[in-house]
PDB file of C-alpha atoms in Angstrom:
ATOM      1  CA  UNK Z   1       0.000   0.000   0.000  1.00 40.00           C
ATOM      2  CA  UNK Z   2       1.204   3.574  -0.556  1.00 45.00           C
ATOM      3  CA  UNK Z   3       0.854   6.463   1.356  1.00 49.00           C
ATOM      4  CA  UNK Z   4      -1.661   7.975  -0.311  1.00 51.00           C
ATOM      5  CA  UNK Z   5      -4.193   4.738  -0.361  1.00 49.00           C
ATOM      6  CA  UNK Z   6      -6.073   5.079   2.769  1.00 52.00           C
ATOM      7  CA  UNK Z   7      -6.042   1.323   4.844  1.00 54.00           C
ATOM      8  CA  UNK Z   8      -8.874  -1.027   4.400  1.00 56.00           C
ATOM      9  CA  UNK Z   9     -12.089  -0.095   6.153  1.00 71.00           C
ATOM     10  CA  UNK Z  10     -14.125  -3.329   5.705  1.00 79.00           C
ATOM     11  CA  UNK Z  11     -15.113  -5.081   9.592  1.00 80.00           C
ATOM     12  CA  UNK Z  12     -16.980  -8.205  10.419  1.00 85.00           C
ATOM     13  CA  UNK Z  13     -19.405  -7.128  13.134  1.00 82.00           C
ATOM     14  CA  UNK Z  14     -20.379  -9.900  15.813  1.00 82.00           C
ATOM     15  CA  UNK Z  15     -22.598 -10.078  17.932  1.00 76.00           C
ATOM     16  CA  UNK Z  16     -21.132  -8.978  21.147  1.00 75.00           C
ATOM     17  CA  UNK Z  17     -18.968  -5.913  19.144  1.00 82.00           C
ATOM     18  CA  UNK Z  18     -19.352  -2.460  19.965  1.00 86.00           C
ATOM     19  CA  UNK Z  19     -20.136  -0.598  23.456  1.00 91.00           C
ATOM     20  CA  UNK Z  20     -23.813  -0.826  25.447  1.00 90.00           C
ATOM     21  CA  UNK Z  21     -24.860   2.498  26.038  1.00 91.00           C
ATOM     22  CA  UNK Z  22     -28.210   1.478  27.792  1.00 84.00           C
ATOM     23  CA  UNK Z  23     -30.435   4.081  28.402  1.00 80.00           C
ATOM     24  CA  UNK Z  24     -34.132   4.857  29.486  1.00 76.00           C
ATOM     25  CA  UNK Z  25     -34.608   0.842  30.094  1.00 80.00           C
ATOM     26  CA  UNK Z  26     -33.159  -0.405  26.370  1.00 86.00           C
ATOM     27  CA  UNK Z  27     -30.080  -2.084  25.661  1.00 90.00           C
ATOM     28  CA  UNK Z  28     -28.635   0.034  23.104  1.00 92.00           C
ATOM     29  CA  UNK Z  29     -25.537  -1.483  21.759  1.00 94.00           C
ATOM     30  CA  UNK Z  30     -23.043   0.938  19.612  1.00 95.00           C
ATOM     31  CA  UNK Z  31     -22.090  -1.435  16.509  1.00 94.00           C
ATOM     32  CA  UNK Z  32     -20.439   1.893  14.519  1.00 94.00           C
ATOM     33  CA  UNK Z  33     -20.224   4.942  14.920  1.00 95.00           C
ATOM     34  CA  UNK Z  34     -20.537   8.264  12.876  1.00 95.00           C
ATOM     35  CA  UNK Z  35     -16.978   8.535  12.740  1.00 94.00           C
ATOM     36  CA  UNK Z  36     -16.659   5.034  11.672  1.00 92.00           C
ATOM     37  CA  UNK Z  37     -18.607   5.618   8.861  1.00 93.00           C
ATOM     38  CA  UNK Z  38     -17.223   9.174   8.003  1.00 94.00           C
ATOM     39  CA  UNK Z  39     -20.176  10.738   8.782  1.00 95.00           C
ATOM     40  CA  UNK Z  40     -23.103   8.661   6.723  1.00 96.00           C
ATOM     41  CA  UNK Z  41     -24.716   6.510   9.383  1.00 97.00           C
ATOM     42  CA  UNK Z  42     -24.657   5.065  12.909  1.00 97.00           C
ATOM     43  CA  UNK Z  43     -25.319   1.135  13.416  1.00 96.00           C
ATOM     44  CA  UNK Z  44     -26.859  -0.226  16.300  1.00 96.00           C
ATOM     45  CA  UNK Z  45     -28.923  -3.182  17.744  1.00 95.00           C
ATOM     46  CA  UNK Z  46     -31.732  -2.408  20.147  1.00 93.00           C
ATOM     47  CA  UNK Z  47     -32.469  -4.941  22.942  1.00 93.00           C
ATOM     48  CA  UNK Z  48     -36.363  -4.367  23.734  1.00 93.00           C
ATOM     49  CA  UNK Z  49     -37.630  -6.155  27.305  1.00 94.00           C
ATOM     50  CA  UNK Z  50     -41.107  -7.149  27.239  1.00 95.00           C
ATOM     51  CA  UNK Z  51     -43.419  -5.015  28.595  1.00 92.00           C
ATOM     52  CA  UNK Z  52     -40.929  -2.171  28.070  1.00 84.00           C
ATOM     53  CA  UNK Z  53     -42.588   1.402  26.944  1.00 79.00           C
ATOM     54  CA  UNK Z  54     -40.111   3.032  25.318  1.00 80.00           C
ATOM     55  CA  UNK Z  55     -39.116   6.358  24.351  1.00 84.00           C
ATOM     56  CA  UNK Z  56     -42.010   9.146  24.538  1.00 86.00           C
ATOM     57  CA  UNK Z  57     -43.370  10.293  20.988  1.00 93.00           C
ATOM     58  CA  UNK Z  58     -40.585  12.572  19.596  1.00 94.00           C
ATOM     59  CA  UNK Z  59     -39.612  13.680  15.908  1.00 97.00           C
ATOM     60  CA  UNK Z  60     -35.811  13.581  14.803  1.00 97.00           C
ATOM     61  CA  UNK Z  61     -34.779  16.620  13.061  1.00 97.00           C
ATOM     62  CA  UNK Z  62     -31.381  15.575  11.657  1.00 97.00           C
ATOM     63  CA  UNK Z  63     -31.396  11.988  11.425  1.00 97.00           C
ATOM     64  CA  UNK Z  64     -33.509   9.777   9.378  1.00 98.00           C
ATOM     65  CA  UNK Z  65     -33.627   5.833  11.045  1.00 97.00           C
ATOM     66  CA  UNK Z  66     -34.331   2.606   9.373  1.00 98.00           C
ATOM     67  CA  UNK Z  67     -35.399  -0.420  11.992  1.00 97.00           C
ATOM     68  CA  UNK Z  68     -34.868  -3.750  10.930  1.00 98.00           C
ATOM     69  CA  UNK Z  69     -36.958  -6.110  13.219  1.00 98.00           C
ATOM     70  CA  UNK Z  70     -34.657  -8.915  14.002  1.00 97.00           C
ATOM     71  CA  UNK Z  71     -36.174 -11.148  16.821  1.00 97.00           C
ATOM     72  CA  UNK Z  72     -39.644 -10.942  18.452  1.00 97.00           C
ATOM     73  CA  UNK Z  73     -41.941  -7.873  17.391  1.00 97.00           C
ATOM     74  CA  UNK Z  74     -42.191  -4.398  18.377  1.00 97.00           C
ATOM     75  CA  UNK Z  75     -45.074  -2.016  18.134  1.00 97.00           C
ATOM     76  CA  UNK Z  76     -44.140   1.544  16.526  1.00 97.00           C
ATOM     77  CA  UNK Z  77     -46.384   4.528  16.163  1.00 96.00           C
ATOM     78  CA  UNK Z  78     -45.465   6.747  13.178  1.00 96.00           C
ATOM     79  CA  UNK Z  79     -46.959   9.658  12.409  1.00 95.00           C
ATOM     80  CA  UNK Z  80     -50.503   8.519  14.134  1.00 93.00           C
ATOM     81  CA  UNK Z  81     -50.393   5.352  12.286  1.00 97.00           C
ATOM     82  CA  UNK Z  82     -49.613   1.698  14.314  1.00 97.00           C
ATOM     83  CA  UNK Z  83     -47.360  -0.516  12.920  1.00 97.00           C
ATOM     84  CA  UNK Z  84     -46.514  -3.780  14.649  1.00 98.00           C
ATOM     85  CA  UNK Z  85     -42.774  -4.707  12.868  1.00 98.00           C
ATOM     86  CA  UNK Z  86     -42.188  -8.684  13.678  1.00 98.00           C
ATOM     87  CA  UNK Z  87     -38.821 -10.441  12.920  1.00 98.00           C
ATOM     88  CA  UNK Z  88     -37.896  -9.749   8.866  1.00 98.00           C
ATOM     89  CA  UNK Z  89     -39.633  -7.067   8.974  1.00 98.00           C
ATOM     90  CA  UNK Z  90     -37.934  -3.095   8.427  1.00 98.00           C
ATOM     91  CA  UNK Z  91     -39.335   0.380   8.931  1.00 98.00           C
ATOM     92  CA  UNK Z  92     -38.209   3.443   7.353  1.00 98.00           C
ATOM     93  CA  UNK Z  93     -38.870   6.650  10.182  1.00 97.00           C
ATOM     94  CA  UNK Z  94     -38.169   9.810   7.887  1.00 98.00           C
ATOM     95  CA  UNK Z  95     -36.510  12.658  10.125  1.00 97.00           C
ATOM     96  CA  UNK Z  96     -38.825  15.320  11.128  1.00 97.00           C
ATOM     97  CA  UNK Z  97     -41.936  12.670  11.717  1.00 97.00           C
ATOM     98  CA  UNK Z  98     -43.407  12.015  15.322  1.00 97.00           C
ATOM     99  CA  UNK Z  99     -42.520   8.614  15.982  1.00 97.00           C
ATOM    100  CA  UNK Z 100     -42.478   6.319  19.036  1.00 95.00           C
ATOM    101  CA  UNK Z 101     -42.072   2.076  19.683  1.00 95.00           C
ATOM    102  CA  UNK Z 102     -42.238   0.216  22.717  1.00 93.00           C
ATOM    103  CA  UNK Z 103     -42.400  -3.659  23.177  1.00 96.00           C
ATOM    104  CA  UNK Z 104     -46.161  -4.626  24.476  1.00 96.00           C
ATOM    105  CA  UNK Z 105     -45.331  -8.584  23.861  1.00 97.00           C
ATOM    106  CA  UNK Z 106     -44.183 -11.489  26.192  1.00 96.00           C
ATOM    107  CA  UNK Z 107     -40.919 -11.841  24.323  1.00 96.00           C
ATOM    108  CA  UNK Z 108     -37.690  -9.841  23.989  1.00 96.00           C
ATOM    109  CA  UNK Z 109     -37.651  -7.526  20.634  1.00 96.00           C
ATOM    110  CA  UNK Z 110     -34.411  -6.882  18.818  1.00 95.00           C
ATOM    111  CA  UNK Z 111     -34.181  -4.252  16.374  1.00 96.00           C
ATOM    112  CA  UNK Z 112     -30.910  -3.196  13.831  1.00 96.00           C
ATOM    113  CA  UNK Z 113     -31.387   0.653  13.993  1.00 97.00           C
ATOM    114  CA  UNK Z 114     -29.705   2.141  10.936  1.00 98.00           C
ATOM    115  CA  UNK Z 115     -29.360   5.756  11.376  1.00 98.00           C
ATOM    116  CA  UNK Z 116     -28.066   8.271   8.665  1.00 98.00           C
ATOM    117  CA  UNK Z 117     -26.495  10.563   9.339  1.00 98.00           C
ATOM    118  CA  UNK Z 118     -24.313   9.302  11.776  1.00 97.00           C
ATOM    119  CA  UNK Z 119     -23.925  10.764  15.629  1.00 96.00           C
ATOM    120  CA  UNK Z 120     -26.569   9.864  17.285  1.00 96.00           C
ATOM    121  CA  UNK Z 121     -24.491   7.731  19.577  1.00 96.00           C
ATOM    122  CA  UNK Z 122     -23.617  10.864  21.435  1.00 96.00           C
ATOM    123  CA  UNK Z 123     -27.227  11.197  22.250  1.00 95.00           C
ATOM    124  CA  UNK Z 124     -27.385   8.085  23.602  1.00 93.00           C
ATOM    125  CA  UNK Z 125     -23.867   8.332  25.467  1.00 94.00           C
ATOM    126  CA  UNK Z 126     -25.658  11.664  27.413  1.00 94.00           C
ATOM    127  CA  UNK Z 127     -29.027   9.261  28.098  1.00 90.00           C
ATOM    128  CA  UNK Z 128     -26.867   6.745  29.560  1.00 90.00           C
ATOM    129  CA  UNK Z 129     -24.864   9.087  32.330  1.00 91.00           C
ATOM    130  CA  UNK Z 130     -28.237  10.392  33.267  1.00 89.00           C
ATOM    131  CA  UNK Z 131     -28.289   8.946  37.485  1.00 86.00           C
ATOM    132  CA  UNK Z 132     -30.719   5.448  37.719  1.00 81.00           C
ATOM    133  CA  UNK Z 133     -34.511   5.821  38.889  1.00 78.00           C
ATOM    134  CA  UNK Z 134     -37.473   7.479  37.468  1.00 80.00           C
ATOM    135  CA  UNK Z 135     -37.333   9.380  34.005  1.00 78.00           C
ATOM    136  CA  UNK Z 136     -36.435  12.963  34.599  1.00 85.00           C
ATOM    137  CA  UNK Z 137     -38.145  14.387  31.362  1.00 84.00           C
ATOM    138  CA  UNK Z 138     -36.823  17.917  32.054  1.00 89.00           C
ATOM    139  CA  UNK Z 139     -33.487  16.893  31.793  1.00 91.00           C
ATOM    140  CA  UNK Z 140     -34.300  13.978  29.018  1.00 88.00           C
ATOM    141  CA  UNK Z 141     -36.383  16.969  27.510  1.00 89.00           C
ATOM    142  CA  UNK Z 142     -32.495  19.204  27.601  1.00 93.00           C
ATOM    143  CA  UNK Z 143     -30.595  16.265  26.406  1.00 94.00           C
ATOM    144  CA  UNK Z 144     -32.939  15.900  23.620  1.00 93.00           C
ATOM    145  CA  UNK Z 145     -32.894  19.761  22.137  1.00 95.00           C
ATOM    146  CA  UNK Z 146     -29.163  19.321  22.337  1.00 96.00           C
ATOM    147  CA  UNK Z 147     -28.624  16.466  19.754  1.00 97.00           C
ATOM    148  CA  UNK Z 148     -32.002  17.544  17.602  1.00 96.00           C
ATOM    149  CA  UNK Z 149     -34.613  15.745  19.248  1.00 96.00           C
ATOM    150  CA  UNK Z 150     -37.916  16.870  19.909  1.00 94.00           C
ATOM    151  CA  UNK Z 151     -40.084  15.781  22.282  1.00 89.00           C
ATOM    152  CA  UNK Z 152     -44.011  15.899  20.991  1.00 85.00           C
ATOM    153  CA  UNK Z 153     -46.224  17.368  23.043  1.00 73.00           C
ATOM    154  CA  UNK Z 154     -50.012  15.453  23.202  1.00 62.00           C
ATOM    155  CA  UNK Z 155     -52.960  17.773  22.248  1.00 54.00           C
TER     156      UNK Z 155
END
């Protein structure tokens, strides 16, 4: 290789790679970053526990987010419209749509988030040093306006 050809990028992910930023009761597990990707998209798998409600409704104004249902099922809400995505299954969440998903079901939901562009692992990293116990939405609410989020606000 010469200087000027930049090294091999290509990775085989596994299973247990990347970092578990866990946050508001989801495994959230970092499989690349924005900066691994120069900038086009972040990767990560989504570990749903049954019963688990999820985020609030919220609308993503940078980031667009592709879910590919992987085990179990998940129930999503976009735009007003249900959608229950089972395992196979993928759902496209265009950025600046209200969207929310929680796991209703008796089984454990795994979801491949694809998220372009990439960074929204930083959002995550601040959920995840929030201190344990009860949902503090003012400060999820801060957190949120700072990476582009917006929390939607029920009429």
């Amino acid at each position: 290789m010469t200087e000027t050809e930049a090294p091999s990028q290509h990775r085989v992910m596994h299973p247990d790679d990347g970092v578990n930023v866990g946050a508001i009761g989801l495994g959230i597990h970092v499989r690349l970053t924005g900066e691994d990707t120069k900038g086009a998209y972040s990767l990560f798998e989504y570990v749903v526990p049954p019963g688990l409600g999820g985020p609030p409704t919220h609308i993503h104004t940078r980031e667009d987010e592709l879910f590919i249902c992987t085990k179990g099922k998940v129930r999503v809400e976009l735009d007003g419209d249900e959608y229950i995505v089972e395992a196979g299954a993928s759902l496209l969440m265009p950025r600046g749509v209200p969207h929310m998903f929680h796991n209703p079901f008796e089984v454990e939901t795994r979801i491949v988030a694809v998220v372009s562009p990439g960074g929204l692992e930083n959002y995550y990293r601040a959920l995840s040093e929030l201190p344990p116990g009860p949902r503090d939405m003012t400060r999820i609410g801060a957190i949120m306006t700072e990476f582009g989020l917006q929390l939607q606000k029920k009429d």
